Structure formats: structure tokens, C-alpha cells
């Protein structure tokens, strides 16, 4: 059994924020993936996007459950996922872009999955419940990166409309991509407690190198410097409001319903 | 601030012949009329000395993951620990995938399988140890192959479960459940599913 760990308030507050941002990221991208169920370009991708959605929503649930345990304020994972107003979600600005067409979906997933991998690689042993979960999640996320990298190559090497749509999508998303690895509040406290092993700025450098190593051979150069002044994880726009209306509709139509 | 362990919902069984006491612990139901009030009852003792962890494991061989019905959770390597304590049996289970939707069903099946022992059961999913496809037993791998489902193998090592050919191609890393990939055999021209190595 996991030994109980006691943290100072500033560490537990920073940990709670960090868990919420990771959980919201996985929840929002997972829900967007599920929008392809039934309408993906080919049957295999219909199955793949549905399976990816299931993985990501599973990761979100496990992270929300850790957060619910940490806060112990009576809000369970479902309450965290469904009972907040749109402004209270802390997913990255990158995910405020809707799924768009297939090229946008692949470009967004590519930027997110590679950044998420760098974030997961920055989680240390400071809080065993999170370290254990992240070890398990990383084994699954490997497949996500493999899948999206193959698609990035396929679109980039496809030439014509496939390549131009993919490049347009990457260019449109690039200014927001670094939001996934924006430094969380209380980062130094998280590093001090061993919950993170490095600042997110270091993770972002590693991520930019990873992306360049994949896109370079495809003849694509992308400027991933974070030049946006807008906050990384707040002030979500209209596309997210619409998505929020979708994913909370069942919950709002019958509060407290169980399956 | 004290942080508890990872858990996935209520961890005590509430199935069939089990009842929930005021303390939230489940125990075997007793015939009406013969039950003292919980407040005055002395702590119960169960004949756990006659039961070994191996007995429990044997009963769990009858429990399958509903997504892989031909292999028991024991042969899949999902049972991490069995502890027979003086007043209950504690079982630690490992989910194959974090978001596996069958977890609640599997836990309910564990309670059902152990109900004949008449002892409270505590079953909990944990990420303390990551489940990996290496945990599948040799017998489990045989059973997978016999059901047309290629056991997990590294790149280039997957064999067609029908004709054993190595001339196979992965159609998609993602299949109908989280743990499966889609393959095609170029020799016997059968599509088949393979367990994802994780």
C-alpha cells in the first residue's frame, strides 16, 4: 500500500493545480477525440480515435480521482469533470482550438502528445500515487505518439492538399502549443518536493528538440517559441464553450444520475 | 495533510449474500432474527485459518476480464496480492489499462467468485505496480493464441494465431478495445487481433 505523504500547504496547493491542469488537458483532448467516432476518414481511424478517447478519458479520471483524494472536500471525479463552469477549466490554450478537419486534429494531437510526453517525463517520485500513475500512463502514451507521428509523416509526405492543410494547421496552432508546458504556479515548491524533477522550461526545450527531430526530415520548420501574451490555461474561447455544452449536457439534464 | 492511497470507488463488495453494516464493511448476511445489534456485537471472527492465499487464487481462476473471456485474471497477471487476514481477505488488482472500463465488472466478479468462502472481501485496483503484458502467464498466452488472439510480442515477433506465419502486417495499433491492435496475415489472409505489448 502507498505510504501516506504529508505536504506543506503551498506544496499541496501547487500539486492540486498541477493535477487539475493535467487532468483537464487529458479530458478535453479525449472528448475531442470522441467527436470522430463514426465520422473519421477511414474505419481504422474511427476505431483508433475512439480508443485514444477512451485512454485519455481514463487518464483524466485517474488524475481527477487523485485530486479528489488530495483535496478531500467531498467532490468526486465526476463532480470535477462535469460540475464546473467553463471558466474554471485549466486545460492548455492549445486545446481551445476545436478539432477542426483531420489535418488540424493530427497537428493538434501531434503538438499535444509530444509536449505531454515531455511533461510526463518531468514527474518525479515525490508523491508515489502520482508517480505510479504516470509510470502506467507513459506506457500507453507511447502508442499515441507513434500513431500521430505516422499520421504527421503521411500527411506531410502526401503532398498537395494533404501537406498544405497540415502545414496550415501547424502554423495556426504553433503560437499556442507551448501553453501545455507553461510553468505551473508553485513550480519551485513542486521541484522541492520531488514531484517535478525539472522546470517546465527545460521540458519545453526538450520538447522543441523532439518536434524538430520529427518535422525536420519532413522539410518542416516550426517556430514554437511562446510569443503569446494570453494566459496559458484560462480565458477559454467560444470553441471550448461549445465543447463544454456538449460534454456537460447529460450531467446537466439529470443532475446526480448514475449509470 | 494526509494523502490516502489510489482507489477507484468503493472498495468493499456488496454482492449477493453480503450485507453492509453501519461501518460500511460488507460481511455475509445472516438469517433474520439471529442478528445482534451492530453496536453491541463483539468483533466477528471468521474461520480464515482454514483458507490459504492459494485457495483464493484457485477461485479467482474462474474470473475473467469480460474483454478477454478465455483467460482468467490470474493468468493475465492482474492479481498482484492476496492476503488472508483474521477478519477479511484483501486483494490487490492491477488494471491492464488506466481507463479500462471493465474494472467495476471485474471487481464484482471477484466478490461473486469468493462469496462461497463467507468472508468479507476487500478488492482494490492499484497502480502501485504497473501491469505489463509480460505478466501474462505461459498458460494465458496459449489460451490467447487458441482463441485467435495473438499474445503480446515485440515488433516483428507477432505470429498469426491461425497459421503461425510471421508474414503479418499491423493494420492499426488501435483495435476494438484498449488492449488490442489489428493485424493481417499475408499467408492465410486472415485479419486478427494481437494483444498490445505495454
Short mmCIF file of C-alpha atoms in Angstrom, two decimals, chain A residues 1-7 12 15 44-45 47-49 51-52 54-62 65-66 69-72 127-130 132-133 135-137 139-140 142-144 146-147, chain B residues 1-9 67 85 90 92 95-101 103 122 124 126-133 170-182 196-198:
data_model
loop_
_atom_site.label_atom_id
_atom_site.label_comp_id
_atom_site.label_asym_id
_atom_site.label_seq_id
_atom_site.Cartn_x
_atom_site.Cartn_y
_atom_site.Cartn_z
CA UNK A 1 0.00 0.00 0.00
CA UNK A 2 1.12 3.51 -0.71
CA UNK A 3 2.57 5.24 2.32
CA UNK A 4 0.79 8.44 3.28
CA UNK A 5 2.73 11.60 2.49
CA UNK A 6 2.27 14.90 4.27
CA UNK A 7 2.97 18.10 2.35
CA UNK A 12 -0.31 20.63 -1.81
CA UNK A 15 0.15 19.89 -6.61
CA UNK A 44 -9.26 2.09 -38.73
CA UNK A 45 -9.08 5.71 -37.61
CA UNK A 47 -11.57 2.78 -34.13
CA UNK A 48 -8.25 4.41 -33.25
CA UNK A 49 -9.72 7.79 -32.29
CA UNK A 51 -9.65 4.03 -28.43
CA UNK A 52 -7.49 7.13 -27.92
CA UNK A 54 -11.02 6.01 -24.02
CA UNK A 55 -7.35 6.12 -23.00
CA UNK A 56 -7.35 9.88 -22.42
CA UNK A 57 -10.65 9.95 -20.53
CA UNK A 58 -9.31 7.09 -18.40
CA UNK A 59 -6.16 9.09 -17.63
CA UNK A 60 -8.31 12.14 -16.82
CA UNK A 61 -10.50 10.10 -14.49
CA UNK A 62 -7.49 8.65 -12.64
CA UNK A 65 -9.52 10.83 -8.55
CA UNK A 66 -6.05 11.65 -7.22
CA UNK A 69 -8.27 12.32 -2.67
CA UNK A 70 -5.82 15.16 -2.21
CA UNK A 71 -8.46 17.81 -1.61
CA UNK A 72 -10.83 15.50 0.30
CA UNK A 127 4.28 11.76 -4.48
CA UNK A 128 4.06 7.99 -5.03
CA UNK A 129 0.39 7.89 -6.11
CA UNK A 130 1.15 10.29 -8.98
CA UNK A 132 2.81 5.23 -10.05
CA UNK A 133 0.00 6.54 -12.23
CA UNK A 135 4.52 5.30 -14.99
CA UNK A 136 1.42 3.47 -16.18
CA UNK A 137 0.17 6.35 -18.35
CA UNK A 139 3.30 3.06 -21.30
CA UNK A 140 0.03 3.92 -23.03
CA UNK A 142 3.89 5.77 -26.32
CA UNK A 143 1.23 4.40 -28.69
CA UNK A 144 -0.37 7.81 -29.03
CA UNK A 146 3.62 6.52 -32.54
CA UNK A 147 0.15 6.84 -34.03
CA UNK B 1 -2.28 16.99 5.10
CA UNK B 2 -2.53 13.26 4.78
CA UNK B 3 -2.96 11.63 1.43
CA UNK B 4 -4.52 8.21 1.06
CA UNK B 5 -3.82 5.57 -1.50
CA UNK B 6 -5.06 5.35 -5.04
CA UNK B 7 -8.51 3.90 -5.25
CA UNK B 8 -11.27 3.59 -7.76
CA UNK B 9 -14.54 3.97 -5.96
CA UNK B 67 -12.99 -8.21 -22.81
CA UNK B 85 -6.39 -11.67 7.35
CA UNK B 90 -7.60 -8.28 0.88
CA UNK B 92 -4.92 -6.03 -4.95
CA UNK B 95 -5.83 -2.69 -14.33
CA UNK B 96 -4.44 -3.64 -17.73
CA UNK B 97 -5.10 -0.09 -18.96
CA UNK B 98 -5.72 3.01 -16.85
CA UNK B 99 -9.07 3.66 -18.48
CA UNK B 100 -10.18 0.03 -18.71
CA UNK B 101 -13.98 0.23 -18.43
CA UNK B 103 -12.76 -2.61 -13.69
CA UNK B 122 -11.76 -6.12 0.08
CA UNK B 124 -8.88 -2.73 -4.80
CA UNK B 126 -3.95 -0.06 -7.73
CA UNK B 127 -1.24 1.47 -9.91
CA UNK B 128 1.39 0.70 -7.24
CA UNK B 129 2.83 -1.84 -9.65
CA UNK B 130 2.24 -1.16 -13.35
CA UNK B 131 0.54 -4.04 -15.13
CA UNK B 132 2.60 -5.03 -18.15
CA UNK B 133 1.88 -7.59 -20.84
CA UNK B 170 -0.05 -4.31 -38.43
CA UNK B 171 -3.11 -2.56 -39.83
CA UNK B 172 -3.59 -0.31 -36.82
CA UNK B 173 -2.09 -0.02 -33.36
CA UNK B 174 -5.61 0.58 -32.04
CA UNK B 175 -8.27 -2.11 -32.02
CA UNK B 176 -11.77 -2.65 -30.68
CA UNK B 177 -10.58 -2.47 -27.06
CA UNK B 178 -7.72 -0.56 -25.49
CA UNK B 179 -5.52 -3.65 -25.17
CA UNK B 180 -5.69 -4.80 -28.81
CA UNK B 181 -4.05 -3.98 -32.16
CA UNK B 182 -5.26 -5.02 -35.60
CA UNK B 196 -0.65 -4.73 -27.36
CA UNK B 197 2.69 -5.05 -25.62
CA UNK B 198 2.71 -2.45 -22.82
#
